[in-house]
Amino acid sequence: MNIFKNNFCLLLLFSFFIFSQDNIKKINFELIDAQVNSNGIDDLLKRYTDFDLTLTQSELQHLYYGYKLKYFYANKSTFRNKNFDLLLNESVDCSQKIKICDSILEDDLFDLEVNIIRVNCKRQLGPKENNYINEVQLVMKMFYAIKSSGVGTLESPIYIINSNHKNFILQLFQLKTSGKISYMNSLEVVQIIDDKNIKELYFDISRSLN
């Protein structure tokens, strides 16, 4: 299921991003790792959970890649997959889906795919959940921060701290996969079908292996 199909978030997000070398900003992992035990990550985390739209690209990258080391972030894929299926069930109401999203995000704060599902549910619930605009804009900024780490080629892979995070990127760009994934050292290679320009997308998962 593509979470962006017939989705108002698609136009908000997709119109801003293309796979372009011009948008790449090399991540200074040494600096992030050296500063990971400072209070800076805590401050960035609070601003992120408060949907602070003044967070810059550099700050979001610092938070995303530093969070893994600061909080010993781990991919609890079994937990995520078990609950994620409920989010795709149309018989589950939006109030319940928001609770499920919150429980998943407790273990995977940067699962932007789940963020978008939560945003849609908030939108459907109306005025009582009126902060969804800030949330979708912050998701957009975080996506850009992650995407800016590379173009998805062998020479310039996209760095992610959780293998699940590639799903959001693939869906946002409406890329169909063959379901085949191969590995080259720390690279996860996704086979793309039905696209004239992109045959493979490369993700560096070395940060998830630490």
mmCIF file of C-alpha atoms in Angstrom:
data_model
loop_
_atom_site.group_PDB
_atom_site.id
_atom_site.type_symbol
_atom_site.label_atom_id
_atom_site.label_comp_id
_atom_site.label_asym_id
_atom_site.label_seq_id
_atom_site.Cartn_x
_atom_site.Cartn_y
_atom_site.Cartn_z
ATOM 1 C CA MET A 1 0.000 0.000 0.000
ATOM 2 C CA ASN A 2 1.318 3.447 -0.949
ATOM 3 C CA ILE A 3 0.546 5.943 1.800
ATOM 4 C CA PHE A 4 0.745 8.833 -0.678
ATOM 5 C CA LYS A 5 -1.889 7.533 -3.075
ATOM 6 C CA ASN A 6 -4.791 10.015 -3.177
ATOM 7 C CA ASN A 7 -3.054 11.787 -0.322
ATOM 8 C CA PHE A 8 -3.014 15.526 0.279
ATOM 9 C CA CYS A 9 0.524 15.229 1.674
ATOM 10 C CA LEU A 10 1.882 14.143 -1.699
ATOM 11 C CA LEU A 11 1.666 17.566 -3.299
ATOM 12 C CA LEU A 12 3.057 19.245 -0.192
ATOM 13 C CA LEU A 13 6.064 16.948 -0.180
ATOM 14 C CA PHE A 14 6.743 15.809 -3.717
ATOM 15 C CA SER A 15 6.793 19.294 -5.268
ATOM 16 C CA PHE A 16 9.829 20.207 -3.172
ATOM 17 C CA PHE A 17 12.191 17.355 -3.925
ATOM 18 C CA ILE A 18 13.991 15.783 -6.845
ATOM 19 C CA PHE A 19 16.945 13.436 -6.986
ATOM 20 C CA SER A 20 19.587 16.067 -7.615
ATOM 21 C CA GLN A 21 23.276 16.300 -6.808
ATOM 22 C CA ASP A 22 22.756 20.038 -6.232
ATOM 23 C CA ASN A 23 20.874 19.310 -3.004
ATOM 24 C CA ILE A 24 23.556 17.120 -1.427
ATOM 25 C CA LYS A 25 25.239 18.155 1.797
ATOM 26 C CA LYS A 26 28.032 15.901 3.010
ATOM 27 C CA ILE A 27 27.381 14.732 6.559
ATOM 28 C CA ASN A 28 30.141 15.422 9.077
ATOM 29 C CA PHE A 29 29.763 12.196 11.044
ATOM 30 C CA GLU A 30 32.961 12.797 12.996
ATOM 31 C CA LEU A 31 31.608 16.069 14.353
ATOM 32 C CA ILE A 32 28.223 14.535 15.151
ATOM 33 C CA ASP A 33 29.821 11.590 16.961
ATOM 34 C CA ALA A 34 32.166 13.858 18.907
ATOM 35 C CA GLN A 35 29.280 15.999 20.152
ATOM 36 C CA VAL A 36 26.752 13.223 20.731
ATOM 37 C CA ASN A 37 27.017 13.327 24.527
ATOM 38 C CA SER A 38 26.455 17.059 24.754
ATOM 39 C CA ASN A 39 23.101 18.598 25.667
ATOM 40 C CA GLY A 40 22.680 19.703 22.081
ATOM 41 C CA ILE A 41 20.955 16.481 21.015
ATOM 42 C CA ASP A 42 18.502 16.764 23.924
ATOM 43 C CA ASP A 43 17.648 20.334 22.940
ATOM 44 C CA LEU A 44 17.168 19.373 19.296
ATOM 45 C CA LEU A 45 14.998 16.426 20.310
ATOM 46 C CA LYS A 46 12.691 18.638 22.354
ATOM 47 C CA ARG A 47 12.342 21.098 19.507
ATOM 48 C CA TYR A 48 11.615 18.245 17.096
ATOM 49 C CA THR A 49 8.886 16.724 19.274
ATOM 50 C CA ASP A 50 7.412 20.218 19.713
ATOM 51 C CA PHE A 51 7.223 20.521 15.886
ATOM 52 C CA ASP A 52 9.616 23.477 15.847
ATOM 53 C CA LEU A 53 9.790 24.549 12.207
ATOM 54 C CA THR A 54 12.833 26.754 12.820
ATOM 55 C CA LEU A 55 15.011 23.625 12.925
ATOM 56 C CA THR A 56 17.574 23.898 10.145
ATOM 57 C CA GLN A 57 18.728 21.158 7.797
ATOM 58 C CA SER A 58 22.040 20.879 9.662
ATOM 59 C CA GLU A 59 20.265 20.637 13.012
ATOM 60 C CA LEU A 60 17.928 17.933 11.728
ATOM 61 C CA GLN A 61 20.856 15.948 10.333
ATOM 62 C CA HIS A 62 22.672 16.329 13.639
ATOM 63 C CA LEU A 63 19.583 15.046 15.463
ATOM 64 C CA TYR A 64 18.845 12.181 13.071
ATOM 65 C CA TYR A 65 22.357 10.762 12.888
ATOM 66 C CA GLY A 66 23.322 11.619 16.463
ATOM 67 C CA TYR A 67 20.158 10.252 18.067
ATOM 68 C CA LYS A 68 21.194 6.697 17.230
ATOM 69 C CA LEU A 69 24.313 6.919 19.391
ATOM 70 C CA LYS A 70 22.912 9.165 22.124
ATOM 71 C CA TYR A 71 19.944 6.958 22.956
ATOM 72 C CA PHE A 72 21.250 3.603 21.733
ATOM 73 C CA TYR A 73 18.498 3.666 19.133
ATOM 74 C CA ALA A 74 17.529 0.171 17.948
ATOM 75 C CA ASN A 75 15.294 -1.053 15.176
ATOM 76 C CA LYS A 76 12.507 -3.096 16.771
ATOM 77 C CA SER A 77 11.269 -4.289 13.419
ATOM 78 C CA THR A 78 9.006 -7.034 14.803
ATOM 79 C CA PHE A 79 7.131 -4.514 16.931
ATOM 80 C CA ARG A 80 6.840 -2.070 14.070
ATOM 81 C CA ASN A 81 5.646 -4.602 11.529
ATOM 82 C CA LYS A 82 3.079 -6.136 13.852
ATOM 83 C CA ASN A 83 1.424 -2.795 14.523
ATOM 84 C CA PHE A 84 1.959 -1.261 11.116
ATOM 85 C CA ASP A 85 -0.475 -3.741 9.572
ATOM 86 C CA LEU A 86 -3.228 -2.258 11.756
ATOM 87 C CA LEU A 87 -2.562 1.176 10.294
ATOM 88 C CA LEU A 88 -3.422 -0.167 6.836
ATOM 89 C CA ASN A 89 -6.701 -1.659 8.068
ATOM 90 C CA GLU A 90 -9.589 0.587 7.027
ATOM 91 C CA SER A 91 -11.789 -0.782 9.807
ATOM 92 C CA VAL A 92 -9.527 0.776 12.442
ATOM 93 C CA ASP A 93 -10.680 4.327 13.261
ATOM 94 C CA CYS A 94 -8.376 7.331 13.197
ATOM 95 C CA SER A 95 -8.296 7.832 16.968
ATOM 96 C CA GLN A 96 -7.009 4.291 17.415
ATOM 97 C CA LYS A 97 -4.571 4.663 14.538
ATOM 98 C CA ILE A 98 -3.055 7.761 16.162
ATOM 99 C CA LYS A 99 -2.461 5.753 19.338
ATOM 100 C CA ILE A 100 -0.833 2.984 17.290
ATOM 101 C CA CYS A 101 1.342 5.532 15.486
ATOM 102 C CA ASP A 102 2.424 7.015 18.801
ATOM 103 C CA SER A 103 3.388 3.577 20.125
ATOM 104 C CA ILE A 104 5.440 2.810 17.009
ATOM 105 C CA LEU A 105 7.143 6.213 17.093
ATOM 106 C CA GLU A 106 8.205 5.590 20.675
ATOM 107 C CA ASP A 107 10.517 2.925 19.258
ATOM 108 C CA ASP A 108 11.250 4.525 15.899
ATOM 109 C CA LEU A 109 10.951 8.290 16.262
ATOM 110 C CA PHE A 110 11.985 8.967 12.684
ATOM 111 C CA ASP A 111 9.660 6.532 10.905
ATOM 112 C CA LEU A 112 8.333 9.218 8.570
ATOM 113 C CA GLU A 113 5.961 6.732 6.947
ATOM 114 C CA VAL A 114 4.141 6.369 10.268
ATOM 115 C CA ASN A 115 4.315 10.147 10.773
ATOM 116 C CA ILE A 116 2.397 10.713 7.546
ATOM 117 C CA ILE A 117 -0.290 8.202 8.512
ATOM 118 C CA ARG A 118 -0.679 10.016 11.835
ATOM 119 C CA VAL A 119 -0.883 13.368 10.044
ATOM 120 C CA ASN A 120 -3.665 12.076 7.785
ATOM 121 C CA CYS A 121 -5.617 10.793 10.774
ATOM 122 C CA LYS A 122 -5.256 14.133 12.537
ATOM 123 C CA ARG A 123 -6.508 15.916 9.438
ATOM 124 C CA GLN A 124 -9.561 13.661 9.275
ATOM 125 C CA LEU A 125 -10.350 14.263 12.933
ATOM 126 C CA GLY A 126 -10.596 17.990 12.273
ATOM 127 C CA PRO A 127 -9.976 21.047 14.489
ATOM 128 C CA LYS A 128 -9.271 19.101 17.677
ATOM 129 C CA GLU A 129 -6.075 17.849 16.040
ATOM 130 C CA ASN A 130 -5.059 21.123 14.403
ATOM 131 C CA ASN A 131 -1.271 20.799 14.647
ATOM 132 C CA TYR A 132 -0.981 18.435 11.697
ATOM 133 C CA ILE A 133 0.202 21.166 9.313
ATOM 134 C CA ASN A 134 3.301 21.818 11.418
ATOM 135 C CA GLU A 135 3.873 18.090 11.672
ATOM 136 C CA VAL A 136 3.746 17.454 7.935
ATOM 137 C CA GLN A 137 6.068 20.410 7.310
ATOM 138 C CA LEU A 138 8.559 19.037 9.834
ATOM 139 C CA VAL A 139 8.337 15.590 8.230
ATOM 140 C CA MET A 140 9.124 17.297 4.942
ATOM 141 C CA LYS A 141 12.156 19.019 6.434
ATOM 142 C CA MET A 142 13.417 15.830 8.070
ATOM 143 C CA PHE A 143 13.017 13.937 4.816
ATOM 144 C CA TYR A 144 15.041 16.596 3.036
ATOM 145 C CA ALA A 145 17.755 16.392 5.705
ATOM 146 C CA ILE A 146 17.999 12.614 5.222
ATOM 147 C CA LYS A 147 17.729 12.777 1.439
ATOM 148 C CA SER A 148 20.443 15.424 1.297
ATOM 149 C CA SER A 149 22.988 12.878 2.519
ATOM 150 C CA GLY A 150 23.168 11.339 -0.965
ATOM 151 C CA VAL A 151 21.476 10.857 -4.323
ATOM 152 C CA GLY A 152 20.997 7.116 -3.966
ATOM 153 C CA THR A 153 23.803 5.977 -6.254
ATOM 154 C CA LEU A 154 26.709 3.655 -5.535
ATOM 155 C CA GLU A 155 29.029 6.668 -5.300
ATOM 156 C CA SER A 156 26.572 8.744 -3.268
ATOM 157 C CA PRO A 157 24.198 6.551 -1.216
ATOM 158 C CA ILE A 158 21.495 7.880 1.088
ATOM 159 C CA TYR A 159 22.442 7.395 4.746
ATOM 160 C CA ILE A 160 19.714 6.006 7.002
ATOM 161 C CA ILE A 161 19.790 4.859 10.640
ATOM 162 C CA ASN A 162 17.050 2.270 10.165
ATOM 163 C CA SER A 163 16.362 0.097 7.139
ATOM 164 C CA ASN A 164 12.640 0.864 7.471
ATOM 165 C CA HIS A 165 13.311 4.500 6.619
ATOM 166 C CA LYS A 166 13.938 3.720 2.973
ATOM 167 C CA ASN A 167 10.234 2.899 2.534
ATOM 168 C CA PHE A 168 9.205 6.536 2.950
ATOM 169 C CA ILE A 169 11.677 7.701 0.297
ATOM 170 C CA LEU A 170 10.606 5.009 -2.156
ATOM 171 C CA GLN A 171 6.914 5.798 -1.700
ATOM 172 C CA LEU A 172 7.373 9.551 -1.853
ATOM 173 C CA PHE A 173 9.007 9.274 -5.262
ATOM 174 C CA GLN A 174 6.430 6.729 -6.418
ATOM 175 C CA LEU A 175 9.171 4.191 -7.112
ATOM 176 C CA LYS A 176 8.122 0.588 -7.628
ATOM 177 C CA THR A 177 10.495 -2.087 -6.395
ATOM 178 C CA SER A 178 10.970 -5.657 -7.520
ATOM 179 C CA GLY A 179 11.063 -6.742 -3.899
ATOM 180 C CA LYS A 180 14.671 -7.776 -4.390
ATOM 181 C CA ILE A 181 17.232 -6.289 -2.007
ATOM 182 C CA SER A 182 20.936 -7.035 -2.160
ATOM 183 C CA TYR A 183 23.805 -5.994 0.074
ATOM 184 C CA MET A 184 27.292 -4.660 -0.634
ATOM 185 C CA ASN A 185 29.146 -4.273 2.653
ATOM 186 C CA SER A 186 27.185 -1.503 4.428
ATOM 187 C CA LEU A 187 25.050 -0.722 1.383
ATOM 188 C CA GLU A 188 21.472 -1.891 0.914
ATOM 189 C CA VAL A 189 20.606 -1.955 -2.795
ATOM 190 C CA VAL A 190 16.943 -1.784 -3.825
ATOM 191 C CA GLN A 191 15.991 -2.871 -7.333
ATOM 192 C CA ILE A 192 13.652 -0.369 -9.038
ATOM 193 C CA ILE A 193 11.224 -1.351 -11.807
ATOM 194 C CA ASP A 194 9.143 0.687 -14.282
ATOM 195 C CA ASP A 195 11.440 3.714 -14.119
ATOM 196 C CA LYS A 196 13.534 4.783 -17.101
ATOM 197 C CA ASN A 197 16.045 6.770 -15.078
ATOM 198 C CA ILE A 198 16.512 4.806 -11.857
ATOM 199 C CA LYS A 199 17.335 1.090 -11.888
ATOM 200 C CA GLU A 200 18.765 0.783 -8.383
ATOM 201 C CA LEU A 201 18.691 2.905 -5.259
ATOM 202 C CA TYR A 202 21.551 2.652 -2.765
ATOM 203 C CA PHE A 203 21.170 3.193 0.974
ATOM 204 C CA ASP A 204 24.073 3.232 3.420
ATOM 205 C CA ILE A 205 22.923 1.454 6.584
ATOM 206 C CA SER A 206 26.250 1.573 8.418
ATOM 207 C CA ARG A 207 24.743 3.891 11.031
ATOM 208 C CA SER A 208 22.116 1.267 11.847
ATOM 209 C CA LEU A 209 24.800 -1.349 12.402
ATOM 210 C CA ASN A 210 26.695 0.541 15.100
#
